[in-house]
Coordinates of C-alpha atoms in Angstrom, one line a residue:
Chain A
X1 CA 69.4 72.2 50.5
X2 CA 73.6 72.6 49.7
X3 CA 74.5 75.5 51.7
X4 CA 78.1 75.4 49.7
X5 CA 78.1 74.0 46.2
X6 CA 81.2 73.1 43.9
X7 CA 79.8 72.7 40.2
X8 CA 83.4 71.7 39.0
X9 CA 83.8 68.0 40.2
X10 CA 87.3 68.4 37.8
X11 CA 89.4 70.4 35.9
X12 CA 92.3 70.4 33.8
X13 CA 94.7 73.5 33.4
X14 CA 98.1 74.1 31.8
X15 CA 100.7 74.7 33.9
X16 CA 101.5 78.4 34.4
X17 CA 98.0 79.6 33.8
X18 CA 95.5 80.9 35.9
X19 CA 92.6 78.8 37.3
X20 CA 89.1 79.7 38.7
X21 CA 87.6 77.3 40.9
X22 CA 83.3 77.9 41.3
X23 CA 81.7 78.1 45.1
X24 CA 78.7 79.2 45.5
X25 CA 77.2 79.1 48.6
X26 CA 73.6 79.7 50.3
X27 CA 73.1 81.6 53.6
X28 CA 70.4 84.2 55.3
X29 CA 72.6 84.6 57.8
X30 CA 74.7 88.4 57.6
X31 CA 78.0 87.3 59.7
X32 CA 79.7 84.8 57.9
X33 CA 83.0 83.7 57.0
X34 CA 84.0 81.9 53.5
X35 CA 87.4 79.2 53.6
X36 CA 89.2 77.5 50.8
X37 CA 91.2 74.6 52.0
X38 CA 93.7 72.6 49.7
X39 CA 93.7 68.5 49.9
X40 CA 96.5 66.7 48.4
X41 CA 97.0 63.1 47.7
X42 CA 98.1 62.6 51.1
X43 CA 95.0 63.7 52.6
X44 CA 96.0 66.9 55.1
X45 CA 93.5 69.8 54.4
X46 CA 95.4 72.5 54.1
X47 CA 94.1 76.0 55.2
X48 CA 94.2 78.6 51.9
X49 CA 92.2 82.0 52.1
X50 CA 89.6 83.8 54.4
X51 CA 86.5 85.9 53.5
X52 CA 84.4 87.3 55.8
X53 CA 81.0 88.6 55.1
X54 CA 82.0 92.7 56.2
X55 CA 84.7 92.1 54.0
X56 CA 84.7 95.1 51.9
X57 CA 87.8 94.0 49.8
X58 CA 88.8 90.2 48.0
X59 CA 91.1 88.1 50.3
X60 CA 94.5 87.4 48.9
X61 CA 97.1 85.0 50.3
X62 CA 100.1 85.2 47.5
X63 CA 98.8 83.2 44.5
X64 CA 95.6 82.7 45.6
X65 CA 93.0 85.5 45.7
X66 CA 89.0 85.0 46.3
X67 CA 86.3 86.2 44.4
X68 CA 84.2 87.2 46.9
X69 CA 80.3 88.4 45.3
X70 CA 77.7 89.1 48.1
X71 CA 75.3 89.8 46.2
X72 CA 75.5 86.6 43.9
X73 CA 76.8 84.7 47.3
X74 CA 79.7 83.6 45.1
X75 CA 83.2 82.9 46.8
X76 CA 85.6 81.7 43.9
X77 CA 88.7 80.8 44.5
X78 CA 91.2 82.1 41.9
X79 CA 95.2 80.8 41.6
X80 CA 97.4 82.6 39.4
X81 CA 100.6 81.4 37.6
X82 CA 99.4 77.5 38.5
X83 CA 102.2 75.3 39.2
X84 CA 102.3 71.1 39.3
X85 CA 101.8 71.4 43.0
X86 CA 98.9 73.2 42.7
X87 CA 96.8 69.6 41.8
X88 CA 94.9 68.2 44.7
X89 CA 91.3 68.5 45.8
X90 CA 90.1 71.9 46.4
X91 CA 87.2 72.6 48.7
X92 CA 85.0 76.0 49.7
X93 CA 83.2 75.8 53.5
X94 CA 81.5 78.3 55.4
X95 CA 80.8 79.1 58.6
X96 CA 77.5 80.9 59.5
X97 CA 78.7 83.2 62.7
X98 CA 75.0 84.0 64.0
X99 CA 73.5 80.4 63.8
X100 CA 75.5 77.2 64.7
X101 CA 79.0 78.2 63.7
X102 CA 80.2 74.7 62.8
X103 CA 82.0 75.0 59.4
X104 CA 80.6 72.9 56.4
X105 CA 82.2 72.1 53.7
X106 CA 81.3 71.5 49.9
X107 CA 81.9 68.2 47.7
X108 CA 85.5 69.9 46.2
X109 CA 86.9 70.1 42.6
X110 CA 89.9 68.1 41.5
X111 CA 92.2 70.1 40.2
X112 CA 94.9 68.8 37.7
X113 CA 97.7 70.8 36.3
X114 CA 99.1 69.4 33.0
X115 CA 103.0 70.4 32.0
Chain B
X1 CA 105.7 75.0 65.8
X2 CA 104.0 71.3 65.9
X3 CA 100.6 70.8 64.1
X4 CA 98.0 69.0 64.7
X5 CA 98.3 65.0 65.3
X6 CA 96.0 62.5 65.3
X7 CA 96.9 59.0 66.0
X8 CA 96.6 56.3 64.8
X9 CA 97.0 57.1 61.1
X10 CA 95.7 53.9 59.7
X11 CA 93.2 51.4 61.8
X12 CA 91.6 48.4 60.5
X13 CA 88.6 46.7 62.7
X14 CA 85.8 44.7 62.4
X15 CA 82.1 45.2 62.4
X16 CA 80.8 45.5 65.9
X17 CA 84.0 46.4 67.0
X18 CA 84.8 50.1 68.7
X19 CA 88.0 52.1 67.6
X20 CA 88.9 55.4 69.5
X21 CA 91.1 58.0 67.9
X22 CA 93.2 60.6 68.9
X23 CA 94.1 64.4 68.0
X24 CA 96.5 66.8 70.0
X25 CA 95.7 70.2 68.8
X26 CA 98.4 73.2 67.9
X27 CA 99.6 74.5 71.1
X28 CA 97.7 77.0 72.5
X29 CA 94.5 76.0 70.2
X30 CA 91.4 75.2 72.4
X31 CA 88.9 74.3 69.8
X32 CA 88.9 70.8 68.3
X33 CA 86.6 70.1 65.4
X34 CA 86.1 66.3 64.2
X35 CA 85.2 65.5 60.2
X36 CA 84.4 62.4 58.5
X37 CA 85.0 62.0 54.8
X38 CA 84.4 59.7 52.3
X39 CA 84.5 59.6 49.0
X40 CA 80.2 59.6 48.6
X41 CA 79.3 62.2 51.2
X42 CA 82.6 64.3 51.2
X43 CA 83.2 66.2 54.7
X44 CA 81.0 65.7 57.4
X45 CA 80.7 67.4 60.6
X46 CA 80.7 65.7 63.3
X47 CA 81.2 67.8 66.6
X48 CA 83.1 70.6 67.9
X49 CA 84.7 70.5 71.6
X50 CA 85.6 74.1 72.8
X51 CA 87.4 74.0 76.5
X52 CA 85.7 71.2 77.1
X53 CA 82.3 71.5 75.9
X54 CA 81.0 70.1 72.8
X55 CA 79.9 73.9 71.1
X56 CA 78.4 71.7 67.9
X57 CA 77.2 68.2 67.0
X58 CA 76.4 67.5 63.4
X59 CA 73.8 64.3 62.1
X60 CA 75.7 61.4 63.3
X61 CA 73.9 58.6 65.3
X62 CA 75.1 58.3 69.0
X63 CA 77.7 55.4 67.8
X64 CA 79.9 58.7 67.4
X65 CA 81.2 60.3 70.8
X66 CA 84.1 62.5 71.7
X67 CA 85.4 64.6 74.5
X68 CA 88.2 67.3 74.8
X69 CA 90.5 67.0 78.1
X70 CA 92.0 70.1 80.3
X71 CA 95.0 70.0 77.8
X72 CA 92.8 70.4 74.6
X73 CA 93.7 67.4 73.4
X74 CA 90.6 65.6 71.9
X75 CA 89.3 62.3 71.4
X76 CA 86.5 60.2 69.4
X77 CA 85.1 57.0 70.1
X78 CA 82.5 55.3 67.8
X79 CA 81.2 52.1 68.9
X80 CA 79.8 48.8 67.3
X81 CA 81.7 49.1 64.1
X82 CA 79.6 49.2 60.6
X83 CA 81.3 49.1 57.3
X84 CA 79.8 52.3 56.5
X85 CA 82.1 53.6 58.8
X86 CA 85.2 53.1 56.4
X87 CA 86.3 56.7 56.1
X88 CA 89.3 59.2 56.8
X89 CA 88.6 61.1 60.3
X90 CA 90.2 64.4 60.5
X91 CA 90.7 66.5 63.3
X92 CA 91.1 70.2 63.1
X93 CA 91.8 72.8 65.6
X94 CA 91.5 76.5 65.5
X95 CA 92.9 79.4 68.0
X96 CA 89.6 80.6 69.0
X97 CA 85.6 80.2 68.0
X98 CA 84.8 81.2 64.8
X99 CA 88.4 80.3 63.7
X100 CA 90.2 78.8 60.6
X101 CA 90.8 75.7 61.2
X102 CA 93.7 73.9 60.9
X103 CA 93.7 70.2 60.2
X104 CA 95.6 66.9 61.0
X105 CA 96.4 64.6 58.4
X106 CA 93.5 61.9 59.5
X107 CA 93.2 58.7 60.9
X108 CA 92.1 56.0 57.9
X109 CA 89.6 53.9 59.6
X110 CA 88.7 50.5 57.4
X111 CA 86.0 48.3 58.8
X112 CA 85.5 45.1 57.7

């Protein structure tokens, strides 16, 4: 089964809007900890936002700002203000504290930001 | 300060060949994480190395090896080449366990 799952495989948003990008995610583990990592063209994953599962408030990191449900186990990732920069590939992971603790990573969504 | 490495950053080999690859972590990091990913499986987790020890290995035949040295600096070995192998291999590191991690900008490995 998908422990993390992307259900946007692409978007298209205007610049200077706000974009929500899906991750759910599928765990019976209670420590946890929910990433968003950003993957240009030239391939570095960049590190975005941290959740973790005691979390009692949404992660925010400037422009970026996670979604975090428990009880849906939903972790979306939400940009404000988008800017051309902002297109790459976009990917949720989770690490499961209590069991193996390696992180693992969903298929991403390409985001592309239109002037 | 410098980020992660990995070396080289584009490899081309045959089948049946063997390619190691390097990755010197963030000073100070002593976890080393190694990911394939390609463009029909997305990442893969391949193993973990934590002072030394390998903490995780994910579902990858035993082709795929690594190790981590005294320094932290890691490195992965997979042996007799398949095409299937064609992939970008990115190395992370992370302060501590249970860490973000913080990635290199891969080695590009193209068998053929």
């Amino acid at each position: 089964a998908q422990k993390i799952t992307q259900t946007q495989p692409g978007m298209f948003v205007q610049e200077k809007e706000a974009v929500t990008l899906d991750c759910t995610y599928d765990t019976s583990d209670p420590s946890y900890g929910l990433f968003w990592y950003k993957q240009p063209s030239s391939g570095e994953m960049i590190f975005l936002i941290y959740q973790g599962s005691y979390d009692q408030q949404n992660a925010t990191e400037g422009r970026y700002s996670l979604n975090f449900q428990k009880a849906r186990k939903s972790a979306n990732l939400v940009i404000s203000a988008s800017q051309l920069g902002d297109s790459a590939m976009y990917f949720c992971a989770m690490r499961e504290l209590d069991r193996d603790d390696k992180i693992i990573f969903g298929k991403g969504t390409r985001l592309h930001i239109l002037p | 300060k410098a980020g992660v490495t990995q070396t080289p950053r584009y490899l081309i080999k045959t089948r049946g060949q063997q390619v190691t690859l390097s990755c010197s972590p963030i000073s100070g990091h002593r976890s080393v994480s190694w990911y394939q990913q390609t463009p029909g499986q997305g990442l893969q987790f391949l193993f973990e190395y934590f002072s030394e020890t390998q903490r995780n290995k994910g579902n990858f035949p035993g082709r795929f090896s690594g190790r981590q040295f005294s320094n932290s600096r890691s490195e992965m070995n997979v042996s007799t080449l398949e095409l299937g192998d064609s992939a970008l291999y990115l190395c992370a590191s992370s302060e501590r366990e249970s860490g973000e991690l913080f990635f290199g900008e891969g080695s590009r490995l193209t068998v053929l």
